[in-house]
PDB file of C-alpha atoms in Angstrom:
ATOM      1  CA  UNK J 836     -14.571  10.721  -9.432  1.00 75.00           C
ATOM      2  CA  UNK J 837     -11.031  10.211  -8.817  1.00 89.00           C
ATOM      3  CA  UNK J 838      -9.219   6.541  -7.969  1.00 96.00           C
ATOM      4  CA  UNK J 839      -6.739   6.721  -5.477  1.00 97.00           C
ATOM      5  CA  UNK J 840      -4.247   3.721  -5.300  1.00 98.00           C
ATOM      6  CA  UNK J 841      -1.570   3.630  -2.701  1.00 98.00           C
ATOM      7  CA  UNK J 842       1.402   1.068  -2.807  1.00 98.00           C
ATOM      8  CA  UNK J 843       3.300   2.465   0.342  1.00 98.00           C
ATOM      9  CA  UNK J 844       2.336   1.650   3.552  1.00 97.00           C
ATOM     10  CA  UNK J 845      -1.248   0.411   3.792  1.00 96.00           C
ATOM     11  CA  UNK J 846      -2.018  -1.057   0.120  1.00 97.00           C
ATOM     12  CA  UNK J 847      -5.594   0.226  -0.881  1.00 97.00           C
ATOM     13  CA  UNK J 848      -7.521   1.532  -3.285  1.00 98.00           C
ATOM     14  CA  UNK J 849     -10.224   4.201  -2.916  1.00 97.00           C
ATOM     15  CA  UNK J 850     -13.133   5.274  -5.355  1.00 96.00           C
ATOM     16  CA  UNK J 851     -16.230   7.286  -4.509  1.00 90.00           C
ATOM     17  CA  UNK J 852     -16.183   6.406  -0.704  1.00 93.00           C
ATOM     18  CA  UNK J 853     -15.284   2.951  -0.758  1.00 95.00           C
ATOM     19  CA  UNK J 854     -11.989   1.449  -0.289  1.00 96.00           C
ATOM     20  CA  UNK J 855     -10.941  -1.836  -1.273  1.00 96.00           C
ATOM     21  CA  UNK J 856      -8.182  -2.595   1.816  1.00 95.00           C
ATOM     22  CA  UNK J 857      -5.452  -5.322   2.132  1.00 94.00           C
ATOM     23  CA  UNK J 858      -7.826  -7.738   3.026  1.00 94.00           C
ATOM     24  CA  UNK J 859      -9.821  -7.302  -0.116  1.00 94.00           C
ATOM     25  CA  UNK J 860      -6.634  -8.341  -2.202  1.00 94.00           C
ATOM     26  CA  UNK J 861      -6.427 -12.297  -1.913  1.00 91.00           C
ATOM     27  CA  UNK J 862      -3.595 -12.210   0.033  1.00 93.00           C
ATOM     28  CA  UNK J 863       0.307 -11.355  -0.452  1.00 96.00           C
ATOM     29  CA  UNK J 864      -0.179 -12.442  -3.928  1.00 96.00           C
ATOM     30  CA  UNK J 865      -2.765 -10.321  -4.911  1.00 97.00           C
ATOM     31  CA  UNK J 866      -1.036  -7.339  -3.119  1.00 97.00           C
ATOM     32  CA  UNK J 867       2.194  -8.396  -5.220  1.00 97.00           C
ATOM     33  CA  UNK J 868      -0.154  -8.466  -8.331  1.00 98.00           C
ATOM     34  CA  UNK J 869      -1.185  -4.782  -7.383  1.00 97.00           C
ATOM     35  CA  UNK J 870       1.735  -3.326  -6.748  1.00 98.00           C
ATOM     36  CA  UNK J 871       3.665  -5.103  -9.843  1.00 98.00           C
ATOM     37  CA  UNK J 872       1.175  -4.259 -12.592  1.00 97.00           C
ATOM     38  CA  UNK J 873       1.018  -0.786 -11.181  1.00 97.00           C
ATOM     39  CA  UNK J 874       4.492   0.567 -11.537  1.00 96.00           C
ATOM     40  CA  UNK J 875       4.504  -1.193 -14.986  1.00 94.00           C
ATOM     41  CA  UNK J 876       3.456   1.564 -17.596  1.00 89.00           C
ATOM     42  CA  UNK J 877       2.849  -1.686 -20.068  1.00 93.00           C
ATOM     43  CA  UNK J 878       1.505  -4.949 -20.168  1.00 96.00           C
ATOM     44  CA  UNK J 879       3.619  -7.426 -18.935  1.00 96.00           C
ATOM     45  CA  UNK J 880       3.734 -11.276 -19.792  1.00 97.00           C
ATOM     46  CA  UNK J 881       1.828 -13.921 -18.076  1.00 96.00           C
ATOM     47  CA  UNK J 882       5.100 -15.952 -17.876  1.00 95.00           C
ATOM     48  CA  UNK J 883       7.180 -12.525 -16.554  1.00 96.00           C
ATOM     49  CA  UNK J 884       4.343 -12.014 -14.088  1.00 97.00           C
ATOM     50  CA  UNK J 885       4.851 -15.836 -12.667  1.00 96.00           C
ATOM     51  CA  UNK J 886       8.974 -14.972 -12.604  1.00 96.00           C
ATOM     52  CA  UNK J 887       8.218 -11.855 -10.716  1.00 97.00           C
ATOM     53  CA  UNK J 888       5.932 -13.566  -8.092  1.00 97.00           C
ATOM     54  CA  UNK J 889       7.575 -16.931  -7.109  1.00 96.00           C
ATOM     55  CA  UNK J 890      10.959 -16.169  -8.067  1.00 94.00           C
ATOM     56  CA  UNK J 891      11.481 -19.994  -9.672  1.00 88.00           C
ATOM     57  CA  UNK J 892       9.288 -20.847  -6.712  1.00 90.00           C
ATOM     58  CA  UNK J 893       5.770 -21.237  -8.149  1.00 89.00           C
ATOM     59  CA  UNK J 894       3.386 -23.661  -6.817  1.00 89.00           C
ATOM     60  CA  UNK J 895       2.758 -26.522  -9.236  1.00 89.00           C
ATOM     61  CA  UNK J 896      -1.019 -25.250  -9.935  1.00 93.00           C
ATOM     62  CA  UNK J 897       0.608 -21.459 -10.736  1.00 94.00           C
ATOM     63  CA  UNK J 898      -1.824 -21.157 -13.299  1.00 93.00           C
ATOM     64  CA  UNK J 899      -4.531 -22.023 -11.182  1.00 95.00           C
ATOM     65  CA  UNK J 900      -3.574 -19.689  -8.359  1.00 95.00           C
ATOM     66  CA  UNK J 901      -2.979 -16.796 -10.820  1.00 96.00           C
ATOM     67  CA  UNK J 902      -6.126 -17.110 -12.522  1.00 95.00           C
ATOM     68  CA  UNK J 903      -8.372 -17.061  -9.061  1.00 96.00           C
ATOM     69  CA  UNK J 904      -6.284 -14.517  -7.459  1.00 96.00           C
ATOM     70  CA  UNK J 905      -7.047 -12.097 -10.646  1.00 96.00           C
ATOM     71  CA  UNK J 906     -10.791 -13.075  -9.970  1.00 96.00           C
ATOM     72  CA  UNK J 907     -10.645 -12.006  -6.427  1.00 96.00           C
ATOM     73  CA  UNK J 908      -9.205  -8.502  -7.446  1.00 97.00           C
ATOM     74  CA  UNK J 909     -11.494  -8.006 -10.177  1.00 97.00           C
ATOM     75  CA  UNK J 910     -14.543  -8.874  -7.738  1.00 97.00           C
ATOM     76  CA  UNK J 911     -13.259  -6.698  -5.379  1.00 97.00           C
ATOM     77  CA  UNK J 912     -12.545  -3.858  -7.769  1.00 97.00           C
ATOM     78  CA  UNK J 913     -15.970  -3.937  -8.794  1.00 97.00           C
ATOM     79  CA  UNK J 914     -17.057  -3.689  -5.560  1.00 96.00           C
ATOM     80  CA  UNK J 915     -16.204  -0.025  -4.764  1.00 96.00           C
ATOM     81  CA  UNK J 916     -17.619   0.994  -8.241  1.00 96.00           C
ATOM     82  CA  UNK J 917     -14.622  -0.177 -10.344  1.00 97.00           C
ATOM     83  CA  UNK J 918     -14.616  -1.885 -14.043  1.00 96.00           C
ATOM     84  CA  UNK J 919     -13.035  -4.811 -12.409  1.00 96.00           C
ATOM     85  CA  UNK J 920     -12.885  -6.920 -15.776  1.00 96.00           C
ATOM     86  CA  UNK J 921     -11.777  -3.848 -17.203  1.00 96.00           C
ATOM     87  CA  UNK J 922      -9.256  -2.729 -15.356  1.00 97.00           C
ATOM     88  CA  UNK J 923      -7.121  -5.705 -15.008  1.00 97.00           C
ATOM     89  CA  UNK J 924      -6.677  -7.491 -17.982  1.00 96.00           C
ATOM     90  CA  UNK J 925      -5.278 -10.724 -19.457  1.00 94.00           C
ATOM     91  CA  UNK J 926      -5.058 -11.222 -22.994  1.00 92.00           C
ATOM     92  CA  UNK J 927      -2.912 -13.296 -25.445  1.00 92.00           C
ATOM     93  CA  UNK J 928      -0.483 -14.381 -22.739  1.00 93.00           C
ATOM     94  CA  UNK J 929      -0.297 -10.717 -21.511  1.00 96.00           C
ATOM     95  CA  UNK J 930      -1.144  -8.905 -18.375  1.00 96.00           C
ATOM     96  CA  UNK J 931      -2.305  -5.158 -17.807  1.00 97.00           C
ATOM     97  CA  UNK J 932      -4.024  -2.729 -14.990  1.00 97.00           C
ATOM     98  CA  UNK J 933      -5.411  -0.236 -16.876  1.00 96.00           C
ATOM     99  CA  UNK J 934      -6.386   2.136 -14.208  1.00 96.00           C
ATOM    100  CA  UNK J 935      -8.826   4.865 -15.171  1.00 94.00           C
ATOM    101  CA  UNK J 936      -7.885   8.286 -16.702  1.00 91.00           C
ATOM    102  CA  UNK J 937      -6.696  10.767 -13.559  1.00 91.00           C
ATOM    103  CA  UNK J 938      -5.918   7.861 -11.407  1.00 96.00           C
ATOM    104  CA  UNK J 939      -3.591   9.221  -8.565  1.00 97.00           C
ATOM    105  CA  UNK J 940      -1.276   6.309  -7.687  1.00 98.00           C
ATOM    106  CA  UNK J 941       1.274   7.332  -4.511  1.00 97.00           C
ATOM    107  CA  UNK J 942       4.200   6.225  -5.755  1.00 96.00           C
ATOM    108  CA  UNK J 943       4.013   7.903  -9.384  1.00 96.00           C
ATOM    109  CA  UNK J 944       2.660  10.706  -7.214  1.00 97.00           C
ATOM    110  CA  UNK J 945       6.003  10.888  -4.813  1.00 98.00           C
ATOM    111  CA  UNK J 946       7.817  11.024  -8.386  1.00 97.00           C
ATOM    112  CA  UNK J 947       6.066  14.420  -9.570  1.00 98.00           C
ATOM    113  CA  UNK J 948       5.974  15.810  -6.543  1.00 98.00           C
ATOM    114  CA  UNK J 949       9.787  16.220  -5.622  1.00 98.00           C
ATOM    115  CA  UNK J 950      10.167  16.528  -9.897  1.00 98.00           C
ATOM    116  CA  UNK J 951       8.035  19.741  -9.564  1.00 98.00           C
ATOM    117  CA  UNK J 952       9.796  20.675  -6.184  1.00 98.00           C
ATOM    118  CA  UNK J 953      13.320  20.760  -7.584  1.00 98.00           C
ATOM    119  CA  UNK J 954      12.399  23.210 -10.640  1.00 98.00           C
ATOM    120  CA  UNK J 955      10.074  24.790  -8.479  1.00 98.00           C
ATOM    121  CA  UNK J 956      13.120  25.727  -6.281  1.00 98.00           C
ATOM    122  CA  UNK J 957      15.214  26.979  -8.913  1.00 97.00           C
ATOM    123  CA  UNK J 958      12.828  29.115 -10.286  1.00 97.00           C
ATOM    124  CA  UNK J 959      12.646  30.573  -6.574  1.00 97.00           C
ATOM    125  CA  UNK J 960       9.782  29.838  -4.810  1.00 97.00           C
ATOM    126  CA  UNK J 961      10.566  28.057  -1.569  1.00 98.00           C
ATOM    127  CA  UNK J 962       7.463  28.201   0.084  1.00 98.00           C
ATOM    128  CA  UNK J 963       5.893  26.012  -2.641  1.00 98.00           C
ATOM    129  CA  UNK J 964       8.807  23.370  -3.170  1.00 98.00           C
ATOM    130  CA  UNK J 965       8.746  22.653   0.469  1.00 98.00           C
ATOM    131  CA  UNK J 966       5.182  21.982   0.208  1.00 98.00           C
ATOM    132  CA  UNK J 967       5.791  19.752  -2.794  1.00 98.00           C
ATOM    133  CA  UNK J 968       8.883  18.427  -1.279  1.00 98.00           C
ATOM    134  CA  UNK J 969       7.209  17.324   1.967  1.00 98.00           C
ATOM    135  CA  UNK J 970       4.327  15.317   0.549  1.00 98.00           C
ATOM    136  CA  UNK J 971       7.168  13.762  -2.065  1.00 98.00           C
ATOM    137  CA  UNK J 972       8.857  12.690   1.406  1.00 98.00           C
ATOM    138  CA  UNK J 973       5.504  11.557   3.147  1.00 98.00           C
ATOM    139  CA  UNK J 974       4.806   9.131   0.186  1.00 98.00           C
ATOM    140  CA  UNK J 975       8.439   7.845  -0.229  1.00 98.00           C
ATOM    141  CA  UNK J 976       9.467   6.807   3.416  1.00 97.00           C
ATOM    142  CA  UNK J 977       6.536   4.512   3.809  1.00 97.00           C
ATOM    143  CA  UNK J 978       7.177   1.077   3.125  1.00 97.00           C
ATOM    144  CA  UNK J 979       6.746  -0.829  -0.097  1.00 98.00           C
ATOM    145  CA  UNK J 980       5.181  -4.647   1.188  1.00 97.00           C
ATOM    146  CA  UNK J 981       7.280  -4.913   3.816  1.00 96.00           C
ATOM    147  CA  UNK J 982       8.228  -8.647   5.419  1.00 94.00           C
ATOM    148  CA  UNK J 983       8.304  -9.474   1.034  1.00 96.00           C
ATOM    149  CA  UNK J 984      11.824  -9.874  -0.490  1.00 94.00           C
ATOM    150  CA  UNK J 985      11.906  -9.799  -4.580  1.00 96.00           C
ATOM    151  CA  UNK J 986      14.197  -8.523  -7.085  1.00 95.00           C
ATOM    152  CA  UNK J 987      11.694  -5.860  -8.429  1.00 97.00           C
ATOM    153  CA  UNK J 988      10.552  -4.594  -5.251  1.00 97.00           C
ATOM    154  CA  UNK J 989      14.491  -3.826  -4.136  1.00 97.00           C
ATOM    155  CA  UNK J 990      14.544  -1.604  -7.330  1.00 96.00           C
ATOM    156  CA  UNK J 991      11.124  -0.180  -6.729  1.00 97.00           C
ATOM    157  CA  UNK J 992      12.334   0.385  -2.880  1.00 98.00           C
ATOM    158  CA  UNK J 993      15.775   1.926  -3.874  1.00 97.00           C
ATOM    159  CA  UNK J 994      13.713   4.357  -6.034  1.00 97.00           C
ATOM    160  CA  UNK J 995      11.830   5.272  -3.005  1.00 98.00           C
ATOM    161  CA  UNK J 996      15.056   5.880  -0.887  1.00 97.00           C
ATOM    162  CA  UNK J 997      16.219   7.935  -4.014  1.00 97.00           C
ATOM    163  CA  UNK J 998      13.310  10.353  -3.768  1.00 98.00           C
ATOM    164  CA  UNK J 999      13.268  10.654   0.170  1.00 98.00           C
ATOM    165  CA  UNK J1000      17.014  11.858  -0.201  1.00 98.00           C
ATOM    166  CA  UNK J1001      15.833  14.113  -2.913  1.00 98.00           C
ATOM    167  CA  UNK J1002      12.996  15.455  -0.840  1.00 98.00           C
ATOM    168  CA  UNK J1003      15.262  16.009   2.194  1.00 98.00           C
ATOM    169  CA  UNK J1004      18.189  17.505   0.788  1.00 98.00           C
ATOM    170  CA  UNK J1005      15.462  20.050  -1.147  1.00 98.00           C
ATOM    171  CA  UNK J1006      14.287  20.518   1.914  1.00 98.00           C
ATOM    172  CA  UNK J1007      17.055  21.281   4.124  1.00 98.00           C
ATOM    173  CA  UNK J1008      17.999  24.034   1.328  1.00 98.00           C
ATOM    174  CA  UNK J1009      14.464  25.575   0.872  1.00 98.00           C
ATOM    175  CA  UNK J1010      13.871  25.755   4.897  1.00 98.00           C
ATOM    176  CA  UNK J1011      17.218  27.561   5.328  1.00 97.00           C
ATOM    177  CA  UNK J1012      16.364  29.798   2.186  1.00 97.00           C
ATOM    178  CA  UNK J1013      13.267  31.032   4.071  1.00 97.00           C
ATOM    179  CA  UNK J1014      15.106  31.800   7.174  1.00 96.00           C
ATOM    180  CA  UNK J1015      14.070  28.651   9.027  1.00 98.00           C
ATOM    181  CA  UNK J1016      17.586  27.564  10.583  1.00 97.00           C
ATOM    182  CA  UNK J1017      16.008  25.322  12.882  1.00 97.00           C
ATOM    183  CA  UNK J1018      13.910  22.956  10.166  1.00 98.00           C
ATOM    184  CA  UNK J1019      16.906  23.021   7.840  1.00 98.00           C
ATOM    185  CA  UNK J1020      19.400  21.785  10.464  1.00 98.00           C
ATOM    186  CA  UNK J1021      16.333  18.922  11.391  1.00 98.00           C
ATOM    187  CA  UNK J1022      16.492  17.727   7.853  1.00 98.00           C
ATOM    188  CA  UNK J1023      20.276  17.754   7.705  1.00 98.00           C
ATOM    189  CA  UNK J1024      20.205  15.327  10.446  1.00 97.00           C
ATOM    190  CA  UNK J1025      17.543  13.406   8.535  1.00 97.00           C
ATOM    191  CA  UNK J1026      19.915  13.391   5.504  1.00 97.00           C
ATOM    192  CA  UNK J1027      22.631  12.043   7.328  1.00 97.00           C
ATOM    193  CA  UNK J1028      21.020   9.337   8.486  1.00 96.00           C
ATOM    194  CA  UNK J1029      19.690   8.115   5.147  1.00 96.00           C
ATOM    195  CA  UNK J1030      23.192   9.034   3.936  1.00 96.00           C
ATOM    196  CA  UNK J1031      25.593   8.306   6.550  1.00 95.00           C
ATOM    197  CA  UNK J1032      29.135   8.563   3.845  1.00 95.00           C
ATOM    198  CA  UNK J1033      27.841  11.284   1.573  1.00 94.00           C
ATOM    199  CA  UNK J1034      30.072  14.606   1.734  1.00 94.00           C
ATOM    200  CA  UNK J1035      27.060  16.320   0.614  1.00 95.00           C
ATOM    201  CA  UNK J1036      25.132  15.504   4.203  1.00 96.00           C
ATOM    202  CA  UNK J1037      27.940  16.558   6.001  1.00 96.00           C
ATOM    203  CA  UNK J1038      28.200  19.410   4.251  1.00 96.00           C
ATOM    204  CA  UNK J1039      24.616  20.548   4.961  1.00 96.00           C
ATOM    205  CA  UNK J1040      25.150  19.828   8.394  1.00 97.00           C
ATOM    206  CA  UNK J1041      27.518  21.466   9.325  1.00 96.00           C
ATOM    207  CA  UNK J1042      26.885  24.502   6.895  1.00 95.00           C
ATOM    208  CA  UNK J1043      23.616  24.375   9.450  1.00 96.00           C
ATOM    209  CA  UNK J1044      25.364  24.341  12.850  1.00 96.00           C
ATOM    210  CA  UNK J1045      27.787  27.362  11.903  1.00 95.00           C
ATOM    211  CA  UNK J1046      24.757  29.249  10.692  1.00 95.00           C
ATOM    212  CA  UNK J1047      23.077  28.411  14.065  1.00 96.00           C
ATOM    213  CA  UNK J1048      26.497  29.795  15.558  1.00 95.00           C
ATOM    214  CA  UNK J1049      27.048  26.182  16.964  1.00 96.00           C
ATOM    215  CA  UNK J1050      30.828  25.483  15.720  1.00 94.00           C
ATOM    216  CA  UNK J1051      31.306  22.549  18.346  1.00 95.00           C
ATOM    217  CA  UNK J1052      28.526  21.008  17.332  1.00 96.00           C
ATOM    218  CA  UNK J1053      30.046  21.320  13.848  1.00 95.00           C
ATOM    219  CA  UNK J1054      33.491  19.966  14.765  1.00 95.00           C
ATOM    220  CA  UNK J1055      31.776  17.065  16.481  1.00 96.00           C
ATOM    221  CA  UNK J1056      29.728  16.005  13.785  1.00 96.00           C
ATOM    222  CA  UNK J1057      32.499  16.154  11.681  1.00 95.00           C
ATOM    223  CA  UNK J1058      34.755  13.896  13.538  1.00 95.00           C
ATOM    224  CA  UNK J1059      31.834  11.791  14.306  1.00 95.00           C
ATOM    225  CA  UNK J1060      32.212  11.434  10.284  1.00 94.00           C
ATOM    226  CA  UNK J1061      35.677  11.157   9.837  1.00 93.00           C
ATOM    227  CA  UNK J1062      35.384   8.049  12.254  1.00 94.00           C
ATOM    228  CA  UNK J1063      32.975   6.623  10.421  1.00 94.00           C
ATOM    229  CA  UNK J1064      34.613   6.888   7.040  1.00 94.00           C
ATOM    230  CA  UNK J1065      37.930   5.006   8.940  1.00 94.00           C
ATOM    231  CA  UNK J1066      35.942   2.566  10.796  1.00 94.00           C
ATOM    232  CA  UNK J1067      33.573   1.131   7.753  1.00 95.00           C
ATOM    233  CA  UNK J1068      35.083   2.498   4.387  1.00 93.00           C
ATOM    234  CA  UNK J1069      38.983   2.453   5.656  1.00 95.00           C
ATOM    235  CA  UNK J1070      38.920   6.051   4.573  1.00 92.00           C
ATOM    236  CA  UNK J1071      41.217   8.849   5.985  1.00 92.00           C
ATOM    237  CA  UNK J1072      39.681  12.342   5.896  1.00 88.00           C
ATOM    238  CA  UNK J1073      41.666  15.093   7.140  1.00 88.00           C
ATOM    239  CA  UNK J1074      39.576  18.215   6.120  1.00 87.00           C
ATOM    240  CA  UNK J1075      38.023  20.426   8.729  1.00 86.00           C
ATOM    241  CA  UNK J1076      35.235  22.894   9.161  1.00 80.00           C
ATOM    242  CA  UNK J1077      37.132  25.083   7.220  1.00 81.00           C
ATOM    243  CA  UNK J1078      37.236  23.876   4.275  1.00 78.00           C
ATOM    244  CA  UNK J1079      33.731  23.053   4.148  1.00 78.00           C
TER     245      UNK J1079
END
């Protein structure tokens, strides 16, 4: 039976029909617990853990706290058929999930999805990198415990962004490779918005809007561009379509 753990959006973890939920997790902390033991492919101190958490913040009973939030999870791992006491582990002033063998977790998932998509591309099949490219971008625009602010999660979330402007910019190319003018102009767009400055969004989109046979729309998204470039980054750019 395979464990599915999502990190983006809704938090949860599913195994043979049950699904332990937010609610399940002993609060933010135990959600932060989740999430932070789960991108780490090691264990991690007890000490690093209580850094990560609280920031220099932690209550005064931070031991206590930790040790009955781990509790809760374990409880409610072994609820939906899980090793709880197995799975997440303290030992010798370290900290682990062990997840089983085959766990799917989303955001490793996101990872080697848009991995396989980009060699899948080169190697000429655009039919299955958009598939793979699309479910990379599904996973990696959710949010990662949103309303929570830490120094790890920025990192974690600027990996995210990385991948969805992977997954676009694959597919914008691999929609337009299969004739689809129309879905690769839609995820030029979508790659200028989550990269307002880069040359390589406007270069998409306007690369899309000539091959549509729409060269005003072209000129005006370039100028809308070139304004923004002056306006935020004090940058003069005087190339035009042409040279595109």
């Amino acid at each position: 039976m395979t464990t599915r753990v999502n990190l983006t959006g809704t938090i949860s973890v599913s195994h043979a029909g049950d699904e332990m939920r937010p609610e399940d997790m002993s609060g933010v902390i135990g959600r932060m617990i989740l999430v932070r033991l789960s991108r780490s492919n090691y264990a991690i101190s007890r000490t690093a853990l209580v850094d990560d958490l609280w920031e220099g913040l932690e209550p005064q009973s931070v031991d206590s706290v930790l040790d009955a939030t781990c509790s809760r999870l374990r409880k409610a791992l072994t609820h939906i058929g899980l090793p709880g006491k197995e799975i997440l582990i303290s030992t010798g002033g370290l900290m682990q999930l062990r997840w089983p063998v085959a766990t799917k977790i989303d955001f490793s998932e996101a990872t080697r999805f848009i991995d396989n998509a980009e060699g899948t591309y080169k190697r000429g099949d655009y039919a299955v990198a958009t598939k793979e490219a699309t479910i990379a971008y599904s996973i990696a625009q959710r949010p990662l415990l949103p309303g929570i602010n830490r120094e790890w999660l920025i990192r974690d979330r600027s990996h995210l962004r990385s991948i969805s402007e992977r997954s676009v910019q694959l597919l914008c190319d691999s929609w337009r490779e299969q004739g689809d003018l129309q879905s690769s102009l839609l995820m030029a767009n979508k790659l200028m918005e989550l990269t307002p400055y880069s040359e390589v969004a406007i270069r998409k989109l306007i690369c899309s809007y000539v091959s549509l046979g729409d060269k005003a729309a072209a000129t005006k998204v370039l100028n809308d561009w070139k304004t923004v470039l002056a306006k935020e980054l004090q940058i003069i750019e005087t190339r035009e379509i042409e040279d595109f």
